[in-house]
Amino acid sequence: MLDDIAFWVGYLTNGKHLTWYASFQFTIFAALMGGALAVVFGLTGATLKNSRFLPLRLIGTFYSAIVRGVPDVLFFLFFPLAFEQAVEWVIATQVCSPEAIAAQTAPWPPCREANWFLGTWEYLLLASVSLGLVYGAFASNVIHGAMRSVPQGQLEAARAYGMSARQVLWRVHIRQMWVYALPGLSNVWMLIIKATSLLSLLQIADIVLWADRLGAPNYLPAVGLVHDDWRWRYYLVLFIFYILVTWLSERAFEAIMRRAGRGILSEAQG
Amino acid sequence: QETVRIATEGAYAPWNFLNDSGEPAGFEIDLGNAICEKAGLTCEWILNDWDSIIPNLLAGNYDLIMAGMSITEERLATIDFTQNYFPPDPSKFVAAPGSEFDFAALSGARIGVQSGTIQAAYAEENLADGNTIVSFATADQNMADLMAGNVDTILADGAYLEPIVTAAGGAIEFVGEEILIGGGVGAGLRKDEAELKTKIDDAITALKADGTVDALIAQWFEGQGPFFSE
Amino acid sequence: MTQTEPAVAGASLVVELRNLHKSFGALEVLKGISFTAREGQVISLIGSSGSGKSTLLRCINMLEIPDQGDVLIDGEAIALKGSGPHRQIGDENQIRRIRSELGMVFQSFNLWAHMTVLENVMEAPLIVQKRQRSEVEAEARAMLDKVGIGAKADAYPAQLSGGQQQRAAIARALCINPRVMLFDEPTSALDPELEVEVLRVIKLLADEGRTMILVTHDMEFARSVSDRVIFLHQGLIEEEGSPDEVFGATRSARLKQFLNAASHD
Amino acid sequence: MTQTEPAVAGASLVVELRNLHKSFGALEVLKGISFTAREGQVISLIGSSGSGKSTLLRCINMLEIPDQGDVLIDGEAIALKGSGPHRQIGDENQIRRIRSELGMVFQSFNLWAHMTVLENVMEAPLIVQKRQRSEVEAEARAMLDKVGIGAKADAYPAQLSGGQQQRAAIARALCINPRVMLFDEPTSALDPELEVEVLRVIKLLADEGRTMILVTHDMEFARSVSDRVIFLHQGLIEEEGSPDEVFGATRSARLKQFLNAASHD
Amino acid sequence: MQGLFDDLAIMAPAVLFNIYFAAASIPIGFLLAIFLALGKASSNPLINRLSRGYIYAFRGSPLFIQFFMFYSLALSLNISVWRPLGISGFVLHPLFMGPLVLVLNTAAYTAEIFYGALRAVPRGAIEAARAYGMSRSQQFRRVVWPNLIRLAWPAYTNEVVFLFHATAIVYFALPVVGAQRDLMSTAKNLFERDFNAFLHFPVAALYFLGVSLVIFFLFGLVHKRLMRHLPVPPRLRYAPKWFR
Ligand SMILES: Nc1ncnc2c1ncn2[C@@H]1O[C@H](COP(=O)(O)OP(=O)(O)OP(=O)(O)O)[C@@H](O)[C@H]1O
Ligand SMILES: Nc1ncnc2c1ncn2[C@@H]1O[C@H](COP(=O)(O)OP(=O)(O)OP(=O)(O)O)[C@@H](O)[C@H]1O
Ligand SMILES: [Mg+2]
Ligand SMILES: [Mg+2]
């Protein structure tokens, strides 16, 4: 009995498992970074949509329509790869000699010097940006709606007291906008969390990849504990992990909502 | 010292796998480190899924692939290989004991392969008629599906199957005949890396000559071979 | 149509409107309004609903931009550019400076919901006038005491009754030390009981000699508090004069009708 | 407290309530109500807001289940099981049969928005009473004509005015050929103009000799239409009798006060 | 240009797989969702908790993980359960597993939509149905359901579009049988051959966009019909809110 416990504790704390636990950092990083960027892109998109200048408005509308019209996985894969290629192409125009380009046999990059090495963290960053872009489109919709929900009188009062357009925007409009945007942003955040499960598709050794490797059957004692296919157990852990994170996020958003809603939401007064 | 980034899959024991410390280990890791030492390079190991391992090499995310990858004409069209560091090795079928196949006219079988392997290409070309080819992302998954009975047989590298069949203690057995495909396992690299290729090739030559390669094969494949020195 | 107002001895002109016109689309709301307010005067704007009182008041601090005509504050014309419906603020800095000298009190209070009462009152002095925090806070608290809600300084607007909110809004307007206070129906969003508190505060200000322009529906109040009453009708000043003249010796038939209707409310 | 009602010669008992009690949580809304309605009688329930009129009416067809007491329709007691707040319908088939004999008209009409007026009227006869479509349709159209909206048969409720909707609701209730019509403030969701149309229809039904129980705030109407008026106060029947007795010779001080207030509306 | 047409041709059969996955899971998910929504609204504590828990779990976790988990779970039951029943090859086939997991997933999302709509069904309409003697099932069929589906339709349309998008990850988690590949897997394969990210992915996106628009159009027609009882039918807006 005691031996069993000791064995399982040992097994669950071996280096391979520790690496798995450590890989949660990628997921958490991508979620937080992606979330922050989604807000940034969301604000940008909402500003574009509100722009008086027609082309900008079109860009804003087009951005949110297109990104939402295709599967998130597709954009999630496309963006980092396309971005890498775009950067390499730009580098190529600077550094590649015509001979080097002619000598290049591989389909990409244009020449050897133009190659941009992407490691885990670069991919993670690009993955976060692509999460930010995809869910920024949703956030921009949410924020756009929330900006319009702020009562006109609040802004008028600010104007009447001589605040500049910028002061009105930041001190009153955006400040009050959050309250109306938070429920929607909470939804977007839940989506981002769930989308972090796709990191392994961008060659990041994330929790999903490690769960797969840990659960895979092993027949060779030299490799480690011999066991058959345990994958579903490991995935079950991830399944529960995500549910817990969702639950925690909900609680956190409720708390944020109470704070941000002070004075604005009557329910929040208790 | 120049750094060489070497990609491996980490799911193809005993070639390459993740050991209990969570680090890449196995025949190719030992060999790769020996090569680097010989060639005066610094090695850095990178994990990459099998099905995108060539694309990511081409995309420049690493310089070398050591992932039990057989040298084939088709692959040579896109990437280059060093000389082999594992002798040509027949591919084999395994199945649960008691399965009856008529390999002369195989039909109605569900054949598991790892996608993107020479066996997958072979099966698609020669066995697709009348059989169902199921391709899996990893060799582990392929094996798991065989053990769980989702496929009737799998076709894979003999040297990969050998230790598993031994360890499985009768749960699976070799069936049918061996199929000779591929020109041994080599390290893949981009075509424009002539300099690197030379360095690695020289190192492999030296390591073959001094018996290191065979010693590592013996160490990792339970003394079974195949070996370079006959 | 407009009369020259009875000169208040020696007091300087604080607000001067010259021939204001304003249309919303096809609807011409103001059709040429001119009047002046001198230092210390209390002016009431009365008129039926839709007669353009709010619009006129909002033109004074350019929350609505008149299509034609000028607004002068302390003799300084507010710069505008363009013409007709395309007219815009001409000088952002000037308008901000002038706005910060006009204390506007809205019908629906428009306190900033995300700030406490004290923060509301301190906001413009700190952010727009860039005054010292310590000095502003002392003054803000004094203002809140003056309007009788000193104890509510740290409450959020939503936690106050309507009358308290409106008094907070008045304190907010007072705290920028405005040349003129502009009131747009400051009590019409309030219950009759709450109304009383607010009217008391406004009366206090009038007695102190503050310059004020107020839109009101309460004839009783207009009469008791104003130096001058202006009756708007269909976008024009139909009658104007001292409360006694306007309410006591009504000349215009329309005003008579209006006053009649108002007393039946 | 309750009186035996003046016996209407020969007419059978259609509805009988025996000692109904109903609480919502701690609030005791009905404290023991008994009354009967005979064939052809029109009974008005009056009382101030919150006195339990709606609750009482809803107890008759068991939309609210009384905590205590019985409801008899045509002498048959509605089966209930359990006790107090846990009381439940005892026999699903019985209650469905009985409900399909009680035509309820709601204050807010509650027409089914996704069906045309005709479909609304035909729904219960077809689905619940399982009658012949052709026969039901003829009858439904006749009913709609009777209430004066025959031309609107194929319109959807949202396309009708409130008064038309309420008349459709009455037609719907009539078409199940009910033993009793139950009206819960059938006009209070209507504008005064629309109200008239609906009251005319109800009056028509009263004149035809339909048994009806109606909750109303319109004393004038209650007086003109009822055979008997019941005044509810704080969950009890405070006074009851013919309209002349109740309105003409009011005994209870509370009813006097209530009637006084009602006439000031 | 030629590449574009080639890609369009290559991906034409692939999109059929996505359509198949969506088409197979939508009707079943729809039915399951009705029961889950009723369960969540049920006063029976056991049914209520189970439905709530189910909906929460499947909405709160990634579909990607659900695919992996259910595939390996099904695999581990193969010898003991599917084999003896003789349905092994069928159960583990991506054309079955894919829709199965999608059904489990979409049922949760759809149930939440239906539950929200259920609570929004006007109480008066239901009361009228009760007052006229309808049985519980009659009330549901004749009054509750028609109201519910009208309220839920716009959100449900978005869910269907997103379910269609979700089919893109089926082959990231399940084995490929023969040459059966969906859009995403095909696009990725093509990309890995010639690295033309700017061709293959956008073509796949085009297909997804196209089918989404068709779904939207068809569901819009239904919406119009459902809403014919309103004087001014509201427009169906593409405003996704519920998805995975
Ligand atoms: N922003 C606007 N856009 C269009 N029309 C407007 C706008 N603001 C006001 N109006 C119209 O201008 C007319 C005058 O409005 P205003 O608010 O000035 O009237 P008022 O005298 O203040 O009436 P009240 O006593 O009801 O407040 C009204 O007919 C109103 O509908
Ligand atoms: N479902 C319920 N839950 C809790 N309390 C209720 C419920 N229905 C009614 N009540 C309460 O019961 C009391 C009587 O309600 P009821 O609707 O019967 O009054 P009423 O006489 O019809 O009043 P009104 O004229 O305003 O319609 C009220 O205080 C009401 O708040
Ligand atoms: Mg106004
Ligand atoms: Mg009532």
Coordinates of N, CA and C in Angstrom, one line a residue, chain A residues 14-97:
Chain A
N14 N 8.2 12.4 -11.7 CA 9.4 12.2 -12.4 C 9.6 13.4 -13.4
G15 N 10.8 13.4 -14.0 CA 11.1 14.6 -14.8 C 10.1 14.8 -15.9
K16 N 9.6 13.7 -16.5 CA 8.7 13.9 -17.6 C 7.4 14.6 -17.2
H17 N 7.0 14.2 -16.0 CA 5.8 14.8 -15.5 C 6.0 16.3 -15.1
L18 N 7.2 16.5 -14.5 CA 7.5 17.9 -14.1 C 7.6 18.8 -15.3
T19 N 8.1 18.2 -16.4 CA 8.1 19.0 -17.7 C 6.7 19.3 -18.1
W20 N 5.9 18.3 -18.0 CA 4.5 18.5 -18.3 C 3.9 19.7 -17.5
Y21 N 4.1 19.6 -16.2 CA 3.6 20.6 -15.3 C 4.1 22.0 -15.7
A22 N 5.4 21.9 -16.1 CA 6.1 23.2 -16.4 C 5.5 23.8 -17.7
S23 N 5.0 22.9 -18.6 CA 4.5 23.3 -19.9 C 3.2 24.1 -19.7
F24 N 2.6 24.0 -18.6 CA 1.4 24.8 -18.4 C 1.7 26.3 -18.5
Q25 N 3.0 26.7 -18.3 CA 3.3 28.1 -18.5 C 3.0 28.6 -19.9
F26 N 3.2 27.7 -20.9 CA 3.0 28.1 -22.2 C 1.5 28.5 -22.4
T27 N 0.7 27.6 -21.9 CA -0.7 27.8 -22.0 C -1.2 29.0 -21.3
I28 N -0.6 29.2 -20.1 CA -1.0 30.4 -19.4 C -0.5 31.7 -20.0
F29 N 0.7 31.6 -20.5 CA 1.3 32.7 -21.2 C 0.4 33.1 -22.4
A30 N 0.1 32.1 -23.2 CA -0.6 32.3 -24.4 C -2.0 32.9 -24.1
A31 N -2.6 32.4 -23.0 CA -3.9 32.9 -22.7 C -3.9 34.3 -22.3
L32 N -2.9 34.7 -21.4 CA -2.8 36.0 -20.8 C -2.4 37.0 -22.0
M33 N -1.4 36.6 -22.7 CA -0.9 37.5 -23.8 C -2.0 37.6 -24.8
G34 N -2.6 36.5 -25.2 CA -3.6 36.5 -26.2 C -4.8 37.4 -25.7
G35 N -5.1 37.2 -24.5 CA -6.2 38.0 -23.9 C -5.9 39.5 -24.0
A36 N -4.7 39.9 -23.5 CA -4.3 41.3 -23.5 C -4.3 41.8 -25.0
L37 N -3.8 41.0 -25.9 CA -3.7 41.5 -27.3 C -5.1 41.6 -27.9
A38 N -6.0 40.7 -27.5 CA -7.4 40.7 -28.0 C -8.0 42.0 -27.6
V39 N -7.7 42.5 -26.4 CA -8.3 43.7 -25.9 C -7.7 44.9 -26.8
V40 N -6.4 44.8 -27.0 CA -5.7 45.9 -27.8 C -6.3 45.9 -29.2
F41 N -6.4 44.7 -29.8 CA -6.9 44.7 -31.2 C -8.4 45.0 -31.1
G42 N -9.1 44.6 -30.1 CA -10.5 44.9 -30.0 C -10.7 46.4 -29.9
L43 N -9.9 47.1 -29.1 CA -10.0 48.6 -29.0 C -9.7 49.2 -30.4
T44 N -8.6 48.7 -31.0 CA -8.3 49.2 -32.3 C -9.4 49.0 -33.3
G45 N -9.9 47.8 -33.3 CA -11.0 47.5 -34.3 C -12.2 48.3 -34.0
A46 N -12.5 48.5 -32.7 CA -13.7 49.3 -32.4 C -13.5 50.8 -32.9
T47 N -12.2 51.3 -32.6 CA -11.9 52.6 -33.1 C -12.1 52.7 -34.6
L48 N -11.5 51.7 -35.3 CA -11.6 51.7 -36.7 C -13.1 51.8 -37.2
K49 N -13.9 50.9 -36.5 CA -15.3 50.9 -36.9 C -16.0 52.2 -36.7
N50 N -15.5 52.9 -35.7 CA -16.1 54.2 -35.3 C -15.6 55.3 -36.1
S51 N -14.5 55.0 -36.9 CA -13.8 56.1 -37.6 C -14.8 56.8 -38.6
R52 N -14.5 58.1 -38.7 CA -15.2 58.9 -39.7 C -14.8 58.7 -41.1
F53 N -13.6 58.1 -41.2 CA -12.9 58.0 -42.5 C -13.4 56.6 -43.1
L54 N -14.0 56.6 -44.2 CA -14.7 55.4 -44.7 C -13.7 54.3 -44.9
P55 N -12.6 54.4 -45.5 CA -11.7 53.3 -45.7 C -11.3 52.6 -44.4
L56 N -11.0 53.4 -43.3 CA -10.7 52.8 -42.0 C -11.9 52.0 -41.5
R57 N -13.1 52.6 -41.7 CA -14.3 51.9 -41.2 C -14.4 50.6 -41.9
L58 N -14.2 50.6 -43.2 CA -14.3 49.4 -44.0 C -13.3 48.4 -43.5
I59 N -12.0 48.8 -43.2 CA -11.0 47.9 -42.7 C -11.5 47.2 -41.4
G60 N -12.0 48.1 -40.6 CA -12.5 47.6 -39.3 C -13.6 46.5 -39.5
T61 N -14.5 46.8 -40.3 CA -15.7 45.9 -40.5 C -15.2 44.6 -41.2
F62 N -14.3 44.8 -42.2 CA -13.8 43.7 -43.0 C -13.0 42.8 -42.0
Y63 N -12.2 43.4 -41.2 CA -11.4 42.6 -40.2 C -12.3 41.7 -39.4
S64 N -13.3 42.3 -38.8 CA -14.0 41.5 -37.9 C -14.9 40.5 -38.6
A65 N -15.4 40.8 -39.8 CA -16.2 39.9 -40.6 C -15.4 38.7 -41.0
I66 N -14.2 39.0 -41.6 CA -13.4 37.9 -42.2 C -12.9 36.9 -41.1
V67 N -12.3 37.5 -40.0 CA -11.8 36.7 -39.0 C -12.8 35.8 -38.4
R68 N -14.1 36.4 -38.2 CA -15.1 35.6 -37.6 C -15.7 34.6 -38.6
G69 N -15.5 34.8 -39.9 CA -16.1 34.0 -40.9 C -15.4 32.7 -41.2
V70 N -14.1 32.6 -40.7 CA -13.4 31.3 -40.9 C -13.0 30.7 -39.5
P71 N -12.8 29.4 -39.6 CA -12.5 28.7 -38.3 C -11.3 29.3 -37.6
D72 N -11.3 29.4 -36.3 CA -10.2 29.9 -35.5 C -8.9 29.1 -35.8
V73 N -9.0 27.8 -35.9 CA -7.8 27.0 -36.1 C -7.1 27.4 -37.4
L74 N -7.9 27.7 -38.4 CA -7.3 28.0 -39.7 C -6.5 29.3 -39.5
F75 N -7.1 30.3 -38.9 CA -6.4 31.6 -38.8 C -5.2 31.4 -37.9
F76 N -5.4 30.6 -36.9 CA -4.4 30.3 -35.9 C -3.2 29.7 -36.5
L77 N -3.4 28.8 -37.5 CA -2.2 28.3 -38.2 C -1.7 29.2 -39.2
F78 N -2.6 29.8 -39.9 CA -2.2 30.7 -41.0 C -1.3 31.9 -40.6
F79 N -1.8 32.6 -39.6 CA -1.1 33.8 -39.2 C 0.4 33.7 -38.9
P80 N 0.8 32.8 -38.0 CA 2.2 32.7 -37.7 C 3.0 32.3 -39.0
L81 N 2.5 31.3 -39.7 CA 3.2 30.9 -40.9 C 3.3 32.0 -41.9
A82 N 2.2 32.7 -42.1 CA 2.2 33.8 -43.1 C 3.1 34.9 -42.6
F83 N 3.0 35.2 -41.3 CA 3.8 36.3 -40.8 C 5.3 36.0 -41.0
E84 N 5.7 34.7 -40.7 CA 7.1 34.3 -40.8 C 7.5 34.5 -42.3
Q85 N 6.6 34.0 -43.2 CA 7.0 34.1 -44.6 C 7.1 35.6 -45.0
A86 N 6.2 36.4 -44.5 CA 6.2 37.8 -44.9 C 7.5 38.4 -44.4
V87 N 7.9 38.1 -43.2 CA 9.1 38.7 -42.7 C 10.3 38.2 -43.5
E88 N 10.3 36.9 -43.8 CA 11.4 36.4 -44.6 C 11.5 37.0 -45.9
W89 N 10.3 37.3 -46.5 CA 10.3 37.9 -47.8 C 10.9 39.3 -47.7
V90 N 10.5 40.0 -46.7 CA 11.1 41.4 -46.6 C 12.6 41.3 -46.4
I91 N 13.0 40.4 -45.5 CA 14.5 40.3 -45.3 C 15.1 39.9 -46.6
A92 N 14.5 39.0 -47.4 CA 15.0 38.6 -48.7 C 15.3 39.7 -49.6
T93 N 14.3 40.7 -49.6 CA 14.5 41.8 -50.6 C 15.8 42.6 -50.2
Q94 N 16.2 42.5 -48.9 CA 17.3 43.3 -48.5 C 18.6 42.5 -48.6
V95 N 18.6 41.2 -48.2 CA 19.9 40.5 -48.1 C 20.2 39.5 -49.2
C96 N 19.2 39.1 -50.0 CA 19.5 38.0 -50.9 C 20.1 38.6 -52.2
S97 N 21.1 38.0 -52.6 CA 21.7 38.3 -54.0 C 20.9 37.5 -55.0

